[in-house]
Amino acid sequence: MRADDSRPAAPDDWHLVDDVGEFLRRADGFLRERPGRHVMQSTWAERVRVRVRGVEAFGPGTPSFGLLEQGGEVRGTCYLLPPGTLGLSPLTPRQADALAARLATLGHAPRSVSADQDTATAFAGAWQRLTGATPRPRDVRVRLYRLGTLTPPEPMPAGRGRVLGELDLEEVIHWCGEFARAVGEAAPADAASWPRTRFADKRYTLWETPAGTPVSVAGMNPLIGGQIQVDIVYTPPQLRGHGYAAAVTTEVTRAALTAGAQDVVLFADRSNPTSNALYQRLGYRAAADWGAYDFT
């Protein structure tokens, strides 16, 4: 990561491209340098590259990707998804200022920004100074965790993990719907709309009791740049407190390592002490606090 580079960045050091293949060729080494901090940059670039959900799912417009290049090296990246979702790699305040100026010059008007807390705050301040737009912090803030050494719970609850496949789509939609409603997201409606949801590119595992009753679910994103993100862990409220979430997270983490992931990461709601403590017991370590702002 180059976010602590002392050389000042100029707006012209930022280059925006619509060709995601070109972005990945130029940014690959930088993104792999510290994959945990760059998880969203890599994930969204890959989703656009393989047309997960289809580019049209973002709405009118074309996704753009930005590279901060100085001295022949990439020192920062960003993505801008229609209708104005901006995501940033870790940046210094000077680098964030330069990006804000570059986006304004090119006529872009992001509606929101998300990144590690310091970077998001720096850009929000720069954009407000430059355009007068008021940044409004999001209520839900998350913490990025990166796996150290997996430490399975002892003992594991009775039961087993079961990987869900194509024939289990109805069950997958049910569990993702339960999770989405619990966290205030739009729930997948049916099989027809499923491919256009953010849940469709994941592989899911259920933890089942010895009787075969599903009690908890966890999902993981595809392997991207040597990294896998565990994304969604959910146990219905009435079934919590039995170790099911720890068991299914362990199963998915093991699967990620078996798939060749050099890094395994996940996000947790900072306001939920139970889930944060759980992930730390399993061997995950805090990597960064994440923040987001909407512009009005």
Short mmCIF file of C-alpha atoms in Angstrom, two decimals:
data_model
loop_
_atom_site.label_atom_id
_atom_site.label_comp_id
_atom_site.label_asym_id
_atom_site.label_seq_id
_atom_site.Cartn_x
_atom_site.Cartn_y
_atom_site.Cartn_z
CA MET A 1 0.00 0.00 0.00
CA ARG A 2 1.22 3.52 -0.84
CA ALA A 3 -1.28 5.60 1.10
CA ASP A 4 1.49 6.96 3.34
CA ASP A 5 3.58 8.22 0.42
CA SER A 6 4.83 11.73 1.25
CA ARG A 7 4.91 13.09 -2.30
CA PRO A 8 1.95 15.35 -3.02
CA ALA A 9 -0.56 14.06 -5.52
CA ALA A 10 -1.92 16.29 -8.27
CA PRO A 11 -5.35 15.94 -9.90
CA ASP A 12 -3.71 14.95 -13.19
CA ASP A 13 -2.07 11.98 -11.45
CA TRP A 14 -5.53 10.39 -11.32
CA HIS A 15 -6.55 8.55 -14.50
CA LEU A 16 -10.09 7.23 -15.02
CA VAL A 17 -10.76 4.34 -17.40
CA ASP A 18 -13.96 2.59 -18.45
CA ASP A 19 -12.13 -0.57 -19.54
CA VAL A 20 -12.04 -2.79 -16.46
CA GLY A 21 -9.50 -5.08 -18.15
CA GLU A 22 -7.10 -2.17 -18.52
CA PHE A 23 -7.69 -1.19 -14.90
CA LEU A 24 -6.90 -4.68 -13.66
CA ARG A 25 -3.75 -4.92 -15.78
CA ARG A 26 -2.42 -1.66 -14.43
CA ALA A 27 -3.59 -2.08 -10.83
CA ASP A 28 -3.07 -5.82 -10.28
CA GLY A 29 0.21 -5.56 -8.38
CA PHE A 30 -1.08 -2.74 -6.20
CA LEU A 31 -4.31 -4.54 -5.34
CA ARG A 32 -2.46 -7.72 -4.43
CA GLU A 33 0.06 -5.87 -2.28
CA ARG A 34 -2.41 -5.60 0.61
CA PRO A 35 -5.49 -7.48 -0.56
CA GLY A 36 -7.49 -7.06 2.64
CA ARG A 37 -7.60 -3.27 2.40
CA HIS A 38 -8.40 -3.54 -1.31
CA VAL A 39 -11.17 -6.12 -1.04
CA MET A 40 -13.92 -3.91 -2.42
CA GLN A 41 -11.74 -2.57 -5.25
CA SER A 42 -10.93 -6.10 -6.40
CA THR A 43 -14.45 -7.42 -5.85
CA TRP A 44 -16.25 -4.77 -7.87
CA ALA A 45 -13.68 -4.82 -10.66
CA GLU A 46 -14.12 -8.57 -10.95
CA ARG A 47 -17.92 -8.31 -10.88
CA VAL A 48 -17.85 -5.82 -13.72
CA ARG A 49 -15.28 -7.89 -15.62
CA VAL A 50 -17.38 -11.05 -15.60
CA ARG A 51 -20.64 -9.09 -15.82
CA VAL A 52 -22.02 -10.43 -12.56
CA ARG A 53 -25.57 -9.04 -12.39
CA GLY A 54 -24.87 -7.41 -15.74
CA VAL A 55 -23.45 -3.93 -16.05
CA GLU A 56 -26.99 -2.69 -16.74
CA ALA A 57 -27.90 -3.69 -13.18
CA PHE A 58 -26.07 -0.59 -11.95
CA GLY A 59 -28.42 1.68 -13.87
CA PRO A 60 -27.78 4.10 -16.73
CA GLY A 61 -24.11 4.84 -17.27
CA THR A 62 -20.84 2.96 -17.39
CA PRO A 63 -18.75 1.90 -14.37
CA SER A 64 -15.41 3.72 -14.20
CA PHE A 65 -12.19 2.88 -12.41
CA GLY A 66 -9.47 5.26 -11.33
CA LEU A 67 -5.73 4.89 -10.83
CA LEU A 68 -3.42 7.27 -9.00
CA GLU A 69 -0.09 6.86 -10.79
CA GLN A 70 3.13 8.56 -9.75
CA GLY A 71 6.64 7.68 -10.80
CA GLY A 72 5.37 4.78 -12.86
CA GLU A 73 3.67 3.16 -9.85
CA VAL A 74 0.02 2.84 -8.86
CA ARG A 75 -0.47 4.43 -5.43
CA GLY A 76 -4.25 4.46 -5.15
CA THR A 77 -7.41 3.28 -6.88
CA CYS A 78 -11.13 3.99 -6.94
CA TYR A 79 -14.29 2.74 -8.61
CA LEU A 80 -17.36 4.75 -9.57
CA LEU A 81 -20.52 2.76 -10.21
CA PRO A 82 -23.73 4.24 -11.63
CA PRO A 83 -25.60 6.14 -10.38
CA GLY A 84 -22.70 7.52 -8.33
CA THR A 85 -21.32 5.00 -5.83
CA LEU A 86 -17.67 5.82 -5.17
CA GLY A 87 -15.33 3.34 -3.46
CA LEU A 88 -11.73 4.14 -2.55
CA SER A 89 -8.55 2.35 -1.62
CA PRO A 90 -6.72 3.82 1.41
CA LEU A 91 -5.67 7.39 0.54
CA THR A 92 -3.92 10.24 2.29
CA PRO A 93 -5.81 13.54 2.60
CA ARG A 94 -3.70 14.98 -0.24
CA GLN A 95 -4.52 12.05 -2.49
CA ALA A 96 -8.21 12.37 -1.62
CA ASP A 97 -8.10 16.10 -2.39
CA ALA A 98 -6.51 15.41 -5.77
CA LEU A 99 -9.17 12.81 -6.62
CA ALA A 100 -11.99 15.16 -5.66
CA ALA A 101 -10.56 17.85 -7.93
CA ARG A 102 -10.12 15.36 -10.79
CA LEU A 103 -13.67 14.02 -10.52
CA ALA A 104 -15.09 17.53 -10.44
CA THR A 105 -13.07 18.52 -13.51
CA LEU A 106 -14.37 15.49 -15.40
CA GLY A 107 -17.96 16.28 -14.44
CA HIS A 108 -18.53 13.35 -12.09
CA ALA A 109 -20.84 13.84 -9.12
CA PRO A 110 -20.65 10.91 -6.68
CA ARG A 111 -23.72 10.42 -4.53
CA SER A 112 -21.83 8.47 -1.88
CA VAL A 113 -18.34 7.38 -0.88
CA SER A 114 -17.16 4.36 1.09
CA ALA A 115 -13.67 3.34 2.21
CA ASP A 116 -11.69 2.89 5.39
CA GLN A 117 -12.91 5.49 7.88
CA ASP A 118 -9.99 7.94 7.52
CA THR A 119 -10.09 7.86 3.72
CA ALA A 120 -13.87 8.23 3.50
CA THR A 121 -13.77 11.17 5.92
CA ALA A 122 -10.91 12.83 4.02
CA PHE A 123 -12.71 12.57 0.68
CA ALA A 124 -16.03 13.71 2.14
CA GLY A 125 -14.35 16.82 3.50
CA ALA A 126 -12.55 17.49 0.22
CA TRP A 127 -15.73 17.08 -1.82
CA GLN A 128 -17.64 19.41 0.49
CA ARG A 129 -14.95 22.11 0.25
CA LEU A 130 -14.84 21.78 -3.52
CA THR A 131 -18.53 21.50 -4.38
CA GLY A 132 -20.49 22.56 -1.32
CA ALA A 133 -22.19 19.16 -1.11
CA THR A 134 -23.00 18.15 2.45
CA PRO A 135 -21.67 14.73 3.51
CA ARG A 136 -24.02 12.73 5.73
CA PRO A 137 -22.40 9.78 7.55
CA ARG A 138 -24.17 6.44 7.28
CA ASP A 139 -25.69 5.07 10.46
CA VAL A 140 -24.30 1.55 9.97
CA ARG A 141 -20.52 1.29 10.17
CA VAL A 142 -18.52 -1.85 9.77
CA ARG A 143 -15.13 -3.27 10.67
CA LEU A 144 -12.96 -5.24 8.28
CA TYR A 145 -11.42 -8.41 9.71
CA ARG A 146 -8.61 -10.48 8.23
CA LEU A 147 -7.97 -14.11 9.18
CA GLY A 148 -4.84 -14.84 11.16
CA THR A 149 -4.87 -18.49 12.25
CA LEU A 150 -8.22 -20.24 12.14
CA THR A 151 -9.20 -21.41 15.63
CA PRO A 152 -12.32 -23.62 15.44
CA PRO A 153 -14.60 -23.60 18.48
CA GLU A 154 -14.18 -26.39 21.01
CA PRO A 155 -16.43 -28.21 21.10
CA MET A 156 -18.27 -27.74 17.83
CA PRO A 157 -22.05 -27.96 18.14
CA ALA A 158 -23.59 -31.21 17.06
CA GLY A 159 -24.37 -31.33 13.38
CA ARG A 160 -22.60 -30.76 10.08
CA GLY A 161 -22.08 -28.25 7.32
CA ARG A 162 -23.84 -28.70 3.99
CA VAL A 163 -22.82 -26.80 0.88
CA LEU A 164 -25.81 -25.60 -1.13
CA GLY A 165 -25.83 -26.13 -4.89
CA GLU A 166 -27.93 -25.22 -7.91
CA LEU A 167 -30.76 -27.52 -6.83
CA ASP A 168 -31.01 -25.63 -3.53
CA LEU A 169 -31.82 -22.22 -5.05
CA GLU A 170 -35.17 -21.90 -3.30
CA GLU A 171 -33.52 -22.53 0.07
CA VAL A 172 -30.69 -20.10 -0.72
CA ILE A 173 -33.21 -17.39 -1.63
CA HIS A 174 -35.05 -18.02 1.64
CA TRP A 175 -31.94 -17.68 3.80
CA CYS A 176 -30.61 -14.64 1.95
CA GLY A 177 -34.03 -13.06 2.27
CA GLU A 178 -34.01 -13.61 6.03
CA PHE A 179 -30.54 -12.08 6.28
CA ALA A 180 -31.45 -9.11 4.07
CA ARG A 181 -34.55 -8.29 6.07
CA ALA A 182 -32.60 -8.52 9.32
CA VAL A 183 -30.01 -5.96 8.19
CA GLY A 184 -32.35 -3.68 6.27
CA GLU A 185 -31.31 -4.65 2.73
CA ALA A 186 -33.56 -5.38 -0.22
CA ALA A 187 -34.39 -9.07 -0.13
CA PRO A 188 -34.21 -11.23 -3.27
CA ALA A 189 -37.76 -11.67 -4.52
CA ASP A 190 -37.68 -14.85 -6.60
CA ALA A 191 -35.60 -17.01 -8.92
CA ALA A 192 -36.15 -14.66 -11.86
CA SER A 193 -34.66 -11.63 -10.07
CA TRP A 194 -32.02 -13.62 -8.18
CA PRO A 195 -29.18 -13.26 -10.76
CA ARG A 196 -29.38 -9.46 -10.47
CA THR A 197 -28.95 -9.40 -6.69
CA ARG A 198 -25.67 -9.03 -4.82
CA PHE A 199 -26.20 -12.48 -3.34
CA ALA A 200 -26.03 -14.43 -6.59
CA ASP A 201 -22.25 -14.79 -7.01
CA LYS A 202 -21.63 -16.46 -3.64
CA ARG A 203 -21.41 -20.06 -2.46
CA TYR A 204 -23.47 -20.87 0.63
CA THR A 205 -23.10 -23.36 3.44
CA LEU A 206 -25.76 -24.32 5.97
CA TRP A 207 -25.10 -25.69 9.43
CA GLU A 208 -27.59 -28.47 10.11
CA THR A 209 -28.45 -30.24 13.33
CA PRO A 210 -28.06 -34.04 13.51
CA ALA A 211 -31.74 -34.24 12.53
CA GLY A 212 -31.01 -32.28 9.33
CA THR A 213 -32.62 -29.03 10.44
CA PRO A 214 -30.85 -25.94 8.99
CA VAL A 215 -29.98 -23.46 11.74
CA SER A 216 -27.36 -21.06 10.34
CA VAL A 217 -25.94 -19.96 7.01
CA ALA A 218 -22.72 -18.40 5.74
CA GLY A 219 -21.65 -17.40 2.26
CA MET A 220 -18.37 -16.63 0.55
CA ASN A 221 -17.42 -14.70 -2.56
CA PRO A 222 -15.35 -16.25 -5.36
CA LEU A 223 -11.56 -16.30 -5.13
CA ILE A 224 -10.30 -12.94 -6.42
CA GLY A 225 -6.65 -11.93 -6.44
CA GLY A 226 -5.73 -14.63 -3.93
CA GLN A 227 -8.45 -13.51 -1.54
CA ILE A 228 -11.90 -14.70 -0.49
CA GLN A 229 -14.43 -12.63 1.41
CA VAL A 230 -16.82 -14.38 3.79
CA ASP A 231 -20.01 -12.48 3.09
CA ILE A 232 -23.19 -13.00 5.04
CA VAL A 233 -23.32 -14.96 8.27
CA TYR A 234 -26.80 -15.34 9.70
CA THR A 235 -28.58 -17.28 12.42
CA PRO A 236 -32.29 -16.67 13.15
CA PRO A 237 -32.74 -14.90 16.52
CA GLN A 238 -34.51 -17.82 18.16
CA LEU A 239 -31.59 -20.15 17.36
CA ARG A 240 -28.73 -17.99 18.58
CA GLY A 241 -26.50 -18.83 21.52
CA HIS A 242 -25.79 -22.43 20.51
CA GLY A 243 -22.56 -21.91 18.57
CA TYR A 244 -24.14 -22.40 15.13
CA ALA A 245 -22.70 -19.18 13.65
CA ALA A 246 -19.22 -20.11 14.86
CA ALA A 247 -19.56 -23.57 13.33
CA VAL A 248 -20.78 -22.42 9.92
CA THR A 249 -18.21 -19.60 9.76
CA THR A 250 -15.50 -22.15 10.52
CA GLU A 251 -16.76 -24.39 7.73
CA VAL A 252 -16.79 -21.56 5.19
CA THR A 253 -13.37 -20.31 6.30
CA ARG A 254 -11.92 -23.79 5.87
CA ALA A 255 -13.49 -23.99 2.42
CA ALA A 256 -11.90 -20.65 1.50
CA LEU A 257 -8.47 -21.85 2.57
CA THR A 258 -8.95 -25.13 0.70
CA ALA A 259 -9.89 -23.13 -2.41
CA GLY A 260 -6.46 -21.50 -2.29
CA ALA A 261 -7.19 -18.18 -0.58
CA GLN A 262 -4.07 -16.54 0.79
CA ASP A 263 -6.25 -14.04 2.62
CA VAL A 264 -9.73 -14.51 4.06
CA VAL A 265 -11.60 -11.39 5.12
CA LEU A 266 -15.05 -10.41 6.34
CA PHE A 267 -16.96 -7.34 7.50
CA ALA A 268 -18.80 -7.08 10.82
CA ASP A 269 -21.12 -4.44 12.22
CA ARG A 270 -19.05 -2.51 14.76
CA SER A 271 -22.12 -1.99 16.93
CA ASN A 272 -22.62 -5.75 17.41
CA PRO A 273 -20.24 -6.92 20.16
CA THR A 274 -21.39 -10.53 19.84
CA SER A 275 -20.38 -11.01 16.23
CA ASN A 276 -17.13 -9.06 16.68
CA ALA A 277 -16.15 -11.24 19.63
CA LEU A 278 -17.10 -14.38 17.69
CA TYR A 279 -14.86 -13.59 14.73
CA GLN A 280 -11.96 -12.75 16.99
CA ARG A 281 -12.33 -16.08 18.81
CA LEU A 282 -12.14 -17.83 15.44
CA GLY A 283 -8.84 -16.13 14.62
CA TYR A 284 -9.92 -13.05 12.69
CA ARG A 285 -8.10 -9.81 13.48
CA ALA A 286 -9.33 -6.26 12.99
CA ALA A 287 -7.79 -4.67 9.89
CA ALA A 288 -9.68 -1.39 9.42
CA ASP A 289 -12.84 0.44 10.36
CA TRP A 290 -15.00 1.25 7.36
CA GLY A 291 -17.04 4.38 6.83
CA ALA A 292 -19.49 5.75 4.28
CA TYR A 293 -21.04 9.11 3.50
CA ASP A 294 -23.98 10.17 1.34
CA PHE A 295 -23.83 13.57 -0.33
CA THR A 296 -26.81 15.94 -0.27
#
